[in-house]
XYZ file of C-alpha atoms in Angstrom:
272
model
C 0.000 0.000 0.000
C 1.554 3.290 -1.125
C 0.624 6.105 1.238
C -0.111 9.695 0.261
C 3.120 10.774 1.953
C 5.136 8.262 -0.078
C 3.461 9.459 -3.270
C 4.319 13.067 -2.381
C 7.981 12.299 -1.665
C 8.335 10.292 -4.877
C 6.819 12.986 -7.108
C 8.941 15.694 -5.480
C 12.007 13.930 -6.856
C 11.052 15.099 -10.344
C 8.927 18.230 -9.919
C 7.972 21.004 -7.529
C 4.619 21.234 -5.784
C 2.644 23.618 -3.616
C 1.857 22.155 -0.223
C -1.527 23.388 0.995
C -2.322 22.919 4.683
C -5.287 23.799 6.913
C -3.605 26.270 9.246
C -6.698 27.157 11.325
C -10.460 27.385 11.060
C -13.587 28.726 12.718
C -17.045 27.210 12.815
C -18.182 24.234 10.749
C -15.547 23.146 8.228
C -14.872 19.969 6.213
C -11.339 19.171 7.506
C -9.310 19.556 10.666
C -6.162 21.614 11.328
C -3.184 19.887 9.717
C -5.119 18.369 6.810
C -3.033 18.835 3.682
C -2.932 18.590 -0.072
C 0.042 18.657 -2.431
C -0.659 20.268 -5.800
C 1.539 19.412 -8.768
C 1.220 20.643 -12.338
C -0.822 17.615 -13.400
C -1.701 15.874 -10.136
C -2.914 16.379 -6.598
C -2.323 14.268 -3.490
C -4.385 14.529 -0.313
C -7.359 16.772 0.413
C -8.256 19.892 2.362
C -11.985 19.343 2.149
C -13.196 18.886 -1.408
C -15.817 20.941 -3.246
C -15.294 24.517 -4.401
C -12.897 25.171 -1.515
C -10.508 22.588 -2.876
C -10.958 23.689 -6.491
C -10.050 27.269 -5.567
C -7.090 26.077 -3.499
C -5.833 24.014 -6.440
C -6.206 26.980 -8.782
C -4.293 29.206 -6.367
C -1.563 26.592 -5.933
C -1.101 26.132 -9.673
C -0.912 29.884 -10.109
C 1.955 29.862 -7.612
C 3.622 27.051 -9.551
C 3.310 29.171 -12.696
C 5.179 32.042 -11.050
C 2.545 34.123 -9.278
C 3.954 35.764 -6.105
C 3.570 33.688 -2.959
C 0.541 34.424 -0.762
C 1.384 32.391 2.349
C -2.014 32.348 4.056
C -5.482 32.746 2.538
C -8.926 32.870 4.136
C -11.901 31.059 2.607
C -15.458 31.671 3.857
C -17.535 28.545 3.345
C -20.693 30.293 2.257
C -22.603 31.148 -0.932
C -19.577 32.643 -2.671
C -17.938 29.213 -2.631
C -21.143 27.321 -3.297
C -20.835 25.679 0.123
C -23.046 25.894 3.170
C -20.775 24.787 6.031
C -20.900 28.322 7.403
C -17.379 28.394 8.797
C -14.105 29.734 7.498
C -10.808 28.056 6.701
C -7.320 29.538 6.626
C -5.102 27.704 4.149
C -1.337 27.955 4.135
C 0.449 27.718 0.751
C 4.107 26.750 0.481
C 6.091 25.837 -2.601
C 8.175 22.719 -1.988
C 10.780 20.771 -3.937
C 13.031 17.738 -3.501
C 15.296 19.686 -1.153
C 12.362 20.082 1.255
C 11.872 16.314 1.528
C 13.794 15.884 4.844
C 11.748 18.626 6.509
C 8.471 17.188 5.235
C 9.423 13.718 6.433
C 10.219 15.081 9.891
C 6.874 16.878 9.950
C 4.942 13.734 9.020
C 6.877 11.625 11.518
C 6.051 14.113 14.273
C 2.383 13.987 13.294
C 2.345 10.192 13.281
C 4.014 10.054 16.691
C 0.885 11.711 18.122
C -1.479 9.070 16.720
C -3.133 6.781 19.305
C -1.387 3.413 19.702
C -3.234 0.187 18.905
C -2.075 -3.276 20.000
C -3.517 -5.992 17.797
C -3.105 -9.546 19.118
C -3.492 -12.266 16.495
C -2.487 -12.656 12.864
C -5.560 -14.353 11.414
C -7.949 -13.382 8.621
C -9.840 -10.722 10.559
C -6.652 -9.157 11.893
C -5.158 -9.107 8.394
C -8.238 -7.336 7.036
C -8.206 -4.939 9.973
C -4.565 -4.009 9.394
C -5.421 -2.918 5.858
C -8.211 -0.664 7.162
C -6.109 0.761 9.995
C -3.321 1.421 7.507
C -5.438 4.285 6.159
C -6.321 5.719 9.579
C -4.411 7.790 12.172
C -3.267 4.954 14.445
C 0.132 3.493 15.361
C -0.449 -0.251 15.121
C 1.627 -2.863 16.952
C 0.651 -6.270 15.539
C 1.557 -9.269 17.727
C 1.400 -13.048 17.430
C 3.015 -16.016 19.146
C 3.589 -17.872 15.861
C 6.566 -17.460 13.530
C 6.103 -16.554 9.871
C 2.521 -15.386 10.287
C 2.823 -11.788 9.136
C 2.745 -10.663 5.480
C 5.873 -9.186 3.930
C 4.185 -5.939 2.900
C 2.618 -3.782 5.607
C 1.110 -0.297 5.836
C 3.588 2.344 6.971
C 1.908 2.771 10.380
C 2.050 -0.942 11.266
C 4.921 -2.817 12.942
C 4.945 -6.526 13.794
C 6.257 -8.393 16.807
C 6.644 -12.052 17.752
C 5.876 -12.671 21.414
C 5.901 -16.054 23.148
C 3.959 -16.207 25.355
C 1.937 -13.558 23.600
C 0.425 -12.106 26.793
C 3.950 -11.246 27.915
C 3.864 -8.255 25.557
C 1.012 -6.569 27.441
C 3.238 -5.087 30.143
C 5.344 -3.227 27.558
C 2.490 -1.737 25.536
C 2.544 2.015 25.063
C 0.358 3.918 27.543
C -3.147 4.644 26.236
C -3.019 1.697 23.824
C -6.281 0.444 22.376
C -6.052 -3.350 22.653
C -7.700 -5.711 20.175
C -7.600 -9.427 20.946
C -8.255 -11.959 18.162
C -5.644 -14.702 18.326
C -5.933 -18.196 16.819
C -6.553 -19.673 20.277
C -9.236 -19.054 22.908
C -6.652 -19.934 25.538
C -4.342 -17.190 24.254
C -7.234 -14.753 24.060
C -8.080 -15.465 27.694
C -4.478 -14.977 28.815
C -4.187 -11.675 26.953
C -7.445 -10.397 28.464
C -6.236 -11.391 31.932
C -2.897 -9.640 31.372
C -4.702 -6.476 30.275
C -6.933 -6.499 33.355
C -3.945 -7.014 35.635
C -2.261 -4.027 34.011
C -5.432 -2.017 34.506
C -5.348 -2.731 38.223
C -1.914 -1.196 38.498
C -1.791 1.457 35.779
C -5.322 1.971 34.448
C -3.955 3.176 31.116
C -5.657 0.986 28.499
C -8.744 2.946 27.413
C -10.085 0.210 25.116
C -9.885 -3.583 25.493
C -11.782 -5.358 22.729
C -12.186 -9.124 22.347
C -13.461 -10.781 19.189
C -16.167 -13.379 19.718
C -19.774 -14.012 20.611
C -21.770 -13.314 23.750
C -21.470 -16.986 24.661
C -17.678 -16.764 24.378
C -17.674 -13.778 26.700
C -19.964 -15.595 29.162
C -17.440 -18.427 29.292
C -14.510 -16.010 29.634
C -16.276 -14.036 32.357
C -16.721 -17.215 34.404
C -13.061 -18.190 34.023
C -11.805 -14.675 34.764
C -13.999 -14.496 37.855
C -12.364 -17.705 39.035
C -9.013 -15.962 38.580
C -10.135 -13.252 40.983
C -11.321 -10.469 38.682
C -14.340 -8.453 39.777
C -17.446 -7.548 37.801
C -16.286 -3.936 37.491
C -12.970 -5.120 36.076
C -14.672 -7.416 33.572
C -16.880 -4.506 32.481
C -13.779 -2.898 30.961
C -13.733 -5.534 28.213
C -15.831 -5.059 25.082
C -17.046 -8.343 23.573
C -18.229 -8.740 20.886
C -16.230 -5.923 19.286
C -17.386 -3.667 16.478
C -20.053 -0.985 16.293
C -23.492 -2.570 16.669
C -25.943 -2.869 13.820
C -23.484 -3.991 11.134
C -24.483 -7.386 9.753
C -22.069 -9.851 8.207
C -19.188 -11.969 9.447
C -16.760 -11.570 6.560
C -13.328 -10.417 7.809
C -13.583 -7.163 5.853
C -16.995 -6.359 7.355
C -15.785 -7.023 10.892
C -12.662 -4.958 10.211
C -14.692 -1.906 9.210
C -16.956 -2.262 12.267
C -13.963 -2.547 14.622
C -12.119 0.380 13.019
C -15.227 2.535 13.424
C -15.416 1.592 17.094
C -11.764 2.556 17.581
C -12.423 5.950 16.040
C -15.340 6.390 18.424
C -13.038 5.569 21.335
C -10.772 8.464 20.399
C -13.722 10.870 20.432
C -14.937 9.565 23.793
C -11.574 9.538 25.576
């Protein structure tokens, strides 16, 4: 999967671009601060919101590429004059960039990615593989773990790293603070051990805002009984979400489950 950043860096090797970034905004707007678009002579990468706002930004950027004096920052009111009804206003920053700016851009993107919420994904099966492809397009830092050798694909999204851990639950103690944990290993026994390790960490550190377990209500009933026997309380068990995925989405195909789980993770960011 080639990311937008990789496309930008590659094209900059052969031609200049104007990097357009949402610098600030007021009111209702289509994109957040930091959203960006790179405008080349015959191509664009990324988006600052679409519609007439984006068309005008592209026109302004290409005028700068053609030699028009730099403007730096421009204000766009998202009203009738733009054919949009958001009602807010966006301030776009325009900067001409070339191959020599690549190191600075890479540092900027790395700093942005370092602020993304961490996700720990336990299990390398079909659902996890589908989920990794979805999360590869979203603002998460994904740590993908399995106890088996040779389970991970050779090609991964840029925001995903893999790790072999045996026993797999041993990795829980070293997870980044505020990790969202997703548990979907090949083994119910491993799933149970990972859940238990997460709950033990919660007792001490209380820094895992989302613990999601793949499975049915009957699976969770069985797990709840076993975890209670291990000494966990009802309030501790209530921290685990099972089944995972936003409710109301039918279908059990890996890709369907992946979309439902990714949506739930995005909701967890908004809530916490």
